[in-house]
PDB file of C-alpha atoms in Angstrom:
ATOM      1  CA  UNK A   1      27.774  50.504  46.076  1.00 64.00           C
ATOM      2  CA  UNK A   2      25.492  47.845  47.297  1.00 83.00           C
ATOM      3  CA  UNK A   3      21.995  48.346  47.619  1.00 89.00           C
ATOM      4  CA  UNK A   4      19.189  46.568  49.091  1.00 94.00           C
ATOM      5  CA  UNK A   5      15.452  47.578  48.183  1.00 94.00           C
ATOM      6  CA  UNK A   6      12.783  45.533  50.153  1.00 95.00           C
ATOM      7  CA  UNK A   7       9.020  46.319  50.543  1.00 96.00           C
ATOM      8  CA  UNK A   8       9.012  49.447  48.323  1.00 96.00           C
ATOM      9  CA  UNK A   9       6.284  50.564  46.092  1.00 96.00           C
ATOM     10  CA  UNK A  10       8.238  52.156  42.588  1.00 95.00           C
ATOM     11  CA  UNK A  11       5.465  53.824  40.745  1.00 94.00           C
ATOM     12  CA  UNK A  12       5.067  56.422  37.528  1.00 90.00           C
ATOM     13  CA  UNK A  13       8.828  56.525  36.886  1.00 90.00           C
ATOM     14  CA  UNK A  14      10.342  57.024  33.207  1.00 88.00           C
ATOM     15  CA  UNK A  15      13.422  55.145  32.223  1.00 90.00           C
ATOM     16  CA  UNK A  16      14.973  52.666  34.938  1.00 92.00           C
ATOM     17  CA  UNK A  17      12.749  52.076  37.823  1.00 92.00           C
ATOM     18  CA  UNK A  18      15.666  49.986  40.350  1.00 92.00           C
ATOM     19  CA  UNK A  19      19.214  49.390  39.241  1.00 91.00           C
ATOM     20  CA  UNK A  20      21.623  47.940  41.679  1.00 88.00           C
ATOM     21  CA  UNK A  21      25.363  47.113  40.959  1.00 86.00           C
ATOM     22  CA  UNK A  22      26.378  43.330  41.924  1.00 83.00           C
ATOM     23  CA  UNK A  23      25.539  42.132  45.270  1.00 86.00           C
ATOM     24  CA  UNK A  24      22.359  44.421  45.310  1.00 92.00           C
ATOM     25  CA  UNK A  25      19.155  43.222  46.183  1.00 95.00           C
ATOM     26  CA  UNK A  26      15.775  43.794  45.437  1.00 95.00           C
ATOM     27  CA  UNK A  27      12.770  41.967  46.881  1.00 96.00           C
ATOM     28  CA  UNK A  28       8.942  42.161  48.151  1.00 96.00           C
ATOM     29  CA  UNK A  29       8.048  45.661  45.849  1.00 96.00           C
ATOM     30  CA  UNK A  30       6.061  46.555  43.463  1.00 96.00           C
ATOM     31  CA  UNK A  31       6.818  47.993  40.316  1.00 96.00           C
ATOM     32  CA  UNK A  32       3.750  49.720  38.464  1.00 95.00           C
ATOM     33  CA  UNK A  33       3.426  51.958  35.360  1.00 93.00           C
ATOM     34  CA  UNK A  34       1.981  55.299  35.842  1.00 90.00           C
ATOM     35  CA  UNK A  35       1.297  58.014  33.524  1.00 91.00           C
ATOM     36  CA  UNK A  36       5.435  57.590  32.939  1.00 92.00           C
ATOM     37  CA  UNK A  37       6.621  54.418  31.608  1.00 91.00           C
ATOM     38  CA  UNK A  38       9.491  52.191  32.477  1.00 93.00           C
ATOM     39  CA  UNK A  39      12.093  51.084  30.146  1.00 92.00           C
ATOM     40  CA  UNK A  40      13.097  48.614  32.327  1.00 91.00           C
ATOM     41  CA  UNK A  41      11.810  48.064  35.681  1.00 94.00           C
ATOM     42  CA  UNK A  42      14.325  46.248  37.254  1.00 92.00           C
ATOM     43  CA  UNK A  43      17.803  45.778  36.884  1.00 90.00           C
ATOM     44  CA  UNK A  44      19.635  44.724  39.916  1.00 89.00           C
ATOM     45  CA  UNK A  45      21.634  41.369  40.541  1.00 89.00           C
ATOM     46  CA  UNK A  46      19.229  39.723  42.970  1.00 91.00           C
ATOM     47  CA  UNK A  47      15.543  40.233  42.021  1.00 94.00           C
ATOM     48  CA  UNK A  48      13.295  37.881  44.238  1.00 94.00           C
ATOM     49  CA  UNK A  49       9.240  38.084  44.958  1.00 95.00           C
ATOM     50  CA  UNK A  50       8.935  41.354  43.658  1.00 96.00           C
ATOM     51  CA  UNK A  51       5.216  42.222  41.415  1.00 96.00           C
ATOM     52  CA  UNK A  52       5.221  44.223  38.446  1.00 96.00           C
ATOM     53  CA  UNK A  53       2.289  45.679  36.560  1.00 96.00           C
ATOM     54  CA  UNK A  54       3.608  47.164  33.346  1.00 95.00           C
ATOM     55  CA  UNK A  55       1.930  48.685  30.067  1.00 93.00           C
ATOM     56  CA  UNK A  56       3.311  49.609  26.536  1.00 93.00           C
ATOM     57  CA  UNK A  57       6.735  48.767  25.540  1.00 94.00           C
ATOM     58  CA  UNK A  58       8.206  48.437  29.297  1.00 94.00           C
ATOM     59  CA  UNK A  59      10.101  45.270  30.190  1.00 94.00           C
ATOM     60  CA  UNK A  60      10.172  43.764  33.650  1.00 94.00           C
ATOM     61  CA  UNK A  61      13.365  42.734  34.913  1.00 93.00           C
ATOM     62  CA  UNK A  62      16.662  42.677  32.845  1.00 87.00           C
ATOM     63  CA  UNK A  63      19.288  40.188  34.261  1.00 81.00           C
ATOM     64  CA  UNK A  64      22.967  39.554  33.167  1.00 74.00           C
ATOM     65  CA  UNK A  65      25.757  37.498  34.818  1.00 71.00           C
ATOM     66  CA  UNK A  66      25.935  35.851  38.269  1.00 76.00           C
ATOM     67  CA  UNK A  67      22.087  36.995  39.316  1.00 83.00           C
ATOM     68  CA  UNK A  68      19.283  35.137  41.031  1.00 88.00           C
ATOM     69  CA  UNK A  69      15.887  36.014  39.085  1.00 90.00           C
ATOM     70  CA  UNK A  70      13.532  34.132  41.684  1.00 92.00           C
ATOM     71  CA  UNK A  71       9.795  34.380  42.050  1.00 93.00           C
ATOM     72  CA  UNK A  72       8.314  37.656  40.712  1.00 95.00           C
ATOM     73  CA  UNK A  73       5.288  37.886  39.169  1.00 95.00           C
ATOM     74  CA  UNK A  74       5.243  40.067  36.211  1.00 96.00           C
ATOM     75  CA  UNK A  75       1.657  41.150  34.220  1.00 97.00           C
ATOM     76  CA  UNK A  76       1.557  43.455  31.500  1.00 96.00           C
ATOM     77  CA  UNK A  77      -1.895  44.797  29.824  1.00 94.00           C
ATOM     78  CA  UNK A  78      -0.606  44.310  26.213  1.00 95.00           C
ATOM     79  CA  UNK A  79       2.664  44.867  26.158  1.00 95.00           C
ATOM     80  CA  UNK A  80       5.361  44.976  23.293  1.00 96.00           C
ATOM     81  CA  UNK A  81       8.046  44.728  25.625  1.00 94.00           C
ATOM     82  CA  UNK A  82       9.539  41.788  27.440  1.00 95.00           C
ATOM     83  CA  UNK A  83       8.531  39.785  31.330  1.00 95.00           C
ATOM     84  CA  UNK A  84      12.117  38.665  31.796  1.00 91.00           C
ATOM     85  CA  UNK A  85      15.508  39.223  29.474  1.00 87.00           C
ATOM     86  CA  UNK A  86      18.677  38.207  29.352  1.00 79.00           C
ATOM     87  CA  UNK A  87      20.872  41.190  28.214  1.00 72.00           C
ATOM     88  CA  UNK A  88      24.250  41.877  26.923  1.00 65.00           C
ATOM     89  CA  UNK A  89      27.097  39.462  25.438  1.00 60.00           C
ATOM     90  CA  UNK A  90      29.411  37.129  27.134  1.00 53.00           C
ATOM     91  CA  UNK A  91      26.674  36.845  30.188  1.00 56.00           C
ATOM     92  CA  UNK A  92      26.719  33.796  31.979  1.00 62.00           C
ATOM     93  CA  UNK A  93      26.178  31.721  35.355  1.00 60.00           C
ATOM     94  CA  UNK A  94      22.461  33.328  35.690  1.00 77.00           C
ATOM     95  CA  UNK A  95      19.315  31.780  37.721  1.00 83.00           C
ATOM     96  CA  UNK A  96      16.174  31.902  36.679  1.00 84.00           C
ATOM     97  CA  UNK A  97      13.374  30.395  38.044  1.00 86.00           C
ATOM     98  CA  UNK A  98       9.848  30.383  39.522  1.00 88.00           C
ATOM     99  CA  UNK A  99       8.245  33.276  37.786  1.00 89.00           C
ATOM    100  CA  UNK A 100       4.826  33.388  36.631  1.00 94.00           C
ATOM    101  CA  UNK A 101       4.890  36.149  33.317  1.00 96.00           C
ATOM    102  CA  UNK A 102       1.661  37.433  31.510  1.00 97.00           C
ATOM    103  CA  UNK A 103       0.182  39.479  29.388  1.00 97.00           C
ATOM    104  CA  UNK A 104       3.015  40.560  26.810  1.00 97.00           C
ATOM    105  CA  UNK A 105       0.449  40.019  23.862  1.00 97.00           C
ATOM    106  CA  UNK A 106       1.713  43.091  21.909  1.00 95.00           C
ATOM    107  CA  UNK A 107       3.289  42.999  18.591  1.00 96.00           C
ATOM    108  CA  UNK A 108       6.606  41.521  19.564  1.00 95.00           C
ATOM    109  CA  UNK A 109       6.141  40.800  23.401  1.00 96.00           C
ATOM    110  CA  UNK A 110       8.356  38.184  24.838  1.00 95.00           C
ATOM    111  CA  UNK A 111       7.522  36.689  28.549  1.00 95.00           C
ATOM    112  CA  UNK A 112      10.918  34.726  29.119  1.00 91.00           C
ATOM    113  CA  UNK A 113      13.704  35.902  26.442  1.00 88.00           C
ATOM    114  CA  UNK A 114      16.723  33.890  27.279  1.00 81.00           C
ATOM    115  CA  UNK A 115      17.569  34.429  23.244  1.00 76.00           C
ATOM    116  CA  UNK A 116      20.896  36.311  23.053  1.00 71.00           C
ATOM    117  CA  UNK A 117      23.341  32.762  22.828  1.00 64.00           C
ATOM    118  CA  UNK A 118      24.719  33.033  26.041  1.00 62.00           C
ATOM    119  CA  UNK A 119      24.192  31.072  28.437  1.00 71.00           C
ATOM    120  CA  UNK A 120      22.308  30.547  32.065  1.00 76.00           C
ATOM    121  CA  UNK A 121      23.315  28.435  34.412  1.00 75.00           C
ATOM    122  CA  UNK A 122      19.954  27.506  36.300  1.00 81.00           C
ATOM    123  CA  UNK A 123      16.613  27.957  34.314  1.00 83.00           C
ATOM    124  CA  UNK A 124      12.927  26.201  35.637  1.00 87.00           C
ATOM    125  CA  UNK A 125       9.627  26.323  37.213  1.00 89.00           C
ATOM    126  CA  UNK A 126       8.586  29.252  35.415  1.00 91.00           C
ATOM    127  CA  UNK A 127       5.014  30.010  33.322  1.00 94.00           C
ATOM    128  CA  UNK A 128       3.892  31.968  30.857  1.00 95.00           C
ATOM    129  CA  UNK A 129      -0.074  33.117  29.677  1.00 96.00           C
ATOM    130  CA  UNK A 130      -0.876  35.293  26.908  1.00 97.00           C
ATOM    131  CA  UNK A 131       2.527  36.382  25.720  1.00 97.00           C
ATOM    132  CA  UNK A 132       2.622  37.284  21.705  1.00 96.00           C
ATOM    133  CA  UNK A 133       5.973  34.754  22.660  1.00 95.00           C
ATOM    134  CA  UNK A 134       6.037  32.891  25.749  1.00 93.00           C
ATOM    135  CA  UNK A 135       9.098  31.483  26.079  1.00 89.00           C
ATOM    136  CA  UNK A 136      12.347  31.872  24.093  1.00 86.00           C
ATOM    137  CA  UNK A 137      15.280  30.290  25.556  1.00 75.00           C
ATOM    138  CA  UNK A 138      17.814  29.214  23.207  1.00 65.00           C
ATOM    139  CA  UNK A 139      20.686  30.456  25.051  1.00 61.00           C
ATOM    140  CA  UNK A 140      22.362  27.196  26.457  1.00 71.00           C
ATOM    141  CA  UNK A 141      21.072  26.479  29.423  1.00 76.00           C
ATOM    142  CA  UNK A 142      23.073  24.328  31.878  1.00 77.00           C
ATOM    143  CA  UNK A 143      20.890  23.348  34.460  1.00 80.00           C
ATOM    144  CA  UNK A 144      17.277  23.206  33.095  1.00 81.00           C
ATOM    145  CA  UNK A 145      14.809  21.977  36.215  1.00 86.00           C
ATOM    146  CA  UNK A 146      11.983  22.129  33.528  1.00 83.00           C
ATOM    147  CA  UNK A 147       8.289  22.590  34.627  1.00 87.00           C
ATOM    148  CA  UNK A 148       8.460  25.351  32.346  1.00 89.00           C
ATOM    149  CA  UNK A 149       5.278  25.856  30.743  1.00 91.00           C
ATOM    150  CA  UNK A 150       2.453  28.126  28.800  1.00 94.00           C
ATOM    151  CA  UNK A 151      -0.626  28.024  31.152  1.00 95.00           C
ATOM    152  CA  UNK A 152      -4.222  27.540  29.722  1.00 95.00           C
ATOM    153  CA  UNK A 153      -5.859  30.572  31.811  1.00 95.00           C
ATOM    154  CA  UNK A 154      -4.430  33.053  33.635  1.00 95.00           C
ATOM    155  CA  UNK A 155      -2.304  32.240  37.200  1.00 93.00           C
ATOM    156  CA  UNK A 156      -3.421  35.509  38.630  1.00 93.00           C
ATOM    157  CA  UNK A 157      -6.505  36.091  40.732  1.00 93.00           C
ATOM    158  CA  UNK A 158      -6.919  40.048  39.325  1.00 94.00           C
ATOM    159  CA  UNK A 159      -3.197  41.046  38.459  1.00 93.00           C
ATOM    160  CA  UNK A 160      -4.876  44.321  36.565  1.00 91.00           C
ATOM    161  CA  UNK A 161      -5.960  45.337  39.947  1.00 92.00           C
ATOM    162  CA  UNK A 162      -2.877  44.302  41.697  1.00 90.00           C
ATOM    163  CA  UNK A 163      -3.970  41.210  42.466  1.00 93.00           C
ATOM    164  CA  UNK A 164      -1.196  38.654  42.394  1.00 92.00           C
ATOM    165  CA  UNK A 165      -2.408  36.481  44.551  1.00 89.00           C
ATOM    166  CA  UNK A 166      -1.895  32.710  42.586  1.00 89.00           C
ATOM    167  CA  UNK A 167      -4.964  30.511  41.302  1.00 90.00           C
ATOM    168  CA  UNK A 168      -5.501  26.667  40.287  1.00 88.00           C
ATOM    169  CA  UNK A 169      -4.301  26.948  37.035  1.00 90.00           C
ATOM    170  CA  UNK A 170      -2.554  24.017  34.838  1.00 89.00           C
ATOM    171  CA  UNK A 171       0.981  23.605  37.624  1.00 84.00           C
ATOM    172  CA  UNK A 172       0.066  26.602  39.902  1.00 83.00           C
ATOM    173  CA  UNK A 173      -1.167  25.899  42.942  1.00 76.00           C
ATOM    174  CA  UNK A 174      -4.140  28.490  44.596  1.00 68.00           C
ATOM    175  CA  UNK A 175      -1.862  29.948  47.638  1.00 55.00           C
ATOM    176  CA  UNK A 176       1.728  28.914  46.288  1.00 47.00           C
ATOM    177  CA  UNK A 177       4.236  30.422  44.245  1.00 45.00           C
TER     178      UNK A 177
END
């Protein structure tokens, strides 16, 4: 059934931390590692503003067809895993945009993996800092709004601490996300 998960903290949980069958939402939580790790943190159709603060080889937010991937801010303290990925075969008619992803700097961490050849239908506006990869989006994407970019510094005022809160940094604005 649908779900809808808004303003939630999801903390110290192994395996999945939110997964929503289509037409779920989830938006405005926070997703943190604890002394448990996620596999993945997120996995629900519509994923908008949400924070994560990950660590080892936890991914962020998996996405497959006909979902909105809007606005989250996703830091990791070294991780192996991946910000965002696109999962699964014959996916398609996916959004992604406006994310800021950082910190993936482990052997084999991704920030945007858009890599599996299928496609997305709306990809931009998204950034990357001190990802071992920042961006890998060969899948086709149909719509590309571009202003994606690797940032010089990080966008984050003190993610480690949970602060998310965005600073002057290359495109990002101090204030706006």
């Amino acid at each position: 059934s649908n779900s809808v998960i808004t303003n939630c903290y999801i903390h110290d949980v192994g395996g999945r931390g939110a997964v929503g069958t289509s037409g779920s939402i989830c938006e405005f939580t926070h997703f943190a590692n604890g002394t448990k790790t996620f596999t993945q943190a997120a996995f629900i159709p519509i994923t908008r503003n949400c924070t994560f603060s990950l660590t080892g080889a936890s991914d962020g937010i998996m996405f497959n067809a006909n979902e909105i991937i809007e606005g989250n801010d996703i830091w990791s303290d070294g991780g192996t895993g991946s910000g965002i990925y696109k999962g699964g075969s014959n996916k398609h008619f996916a959004v992604c945009r406006n994310k800021i992803v950082e910190g993936f700097s482990g052997v084999g961490g991704i920030g945007i993996d858009l890599s599996d050849g299928t496609s997305v239908s709306s990809y931009g506006g998204n950034a990357v800092y001190d990802n071992t990869t920042g961006i890998n989006a060969s899948s086709l994407v149909h719509k590309d709004f571009g202003d994606n970019e690797t940032l010089t510094a990080s966008a984050f005022t003190d993610a480690a601490n949970g602060d998310f809160i965005p600073v002057d940094t290359d495109n990002i604005k101090q204030g706006a996300l």
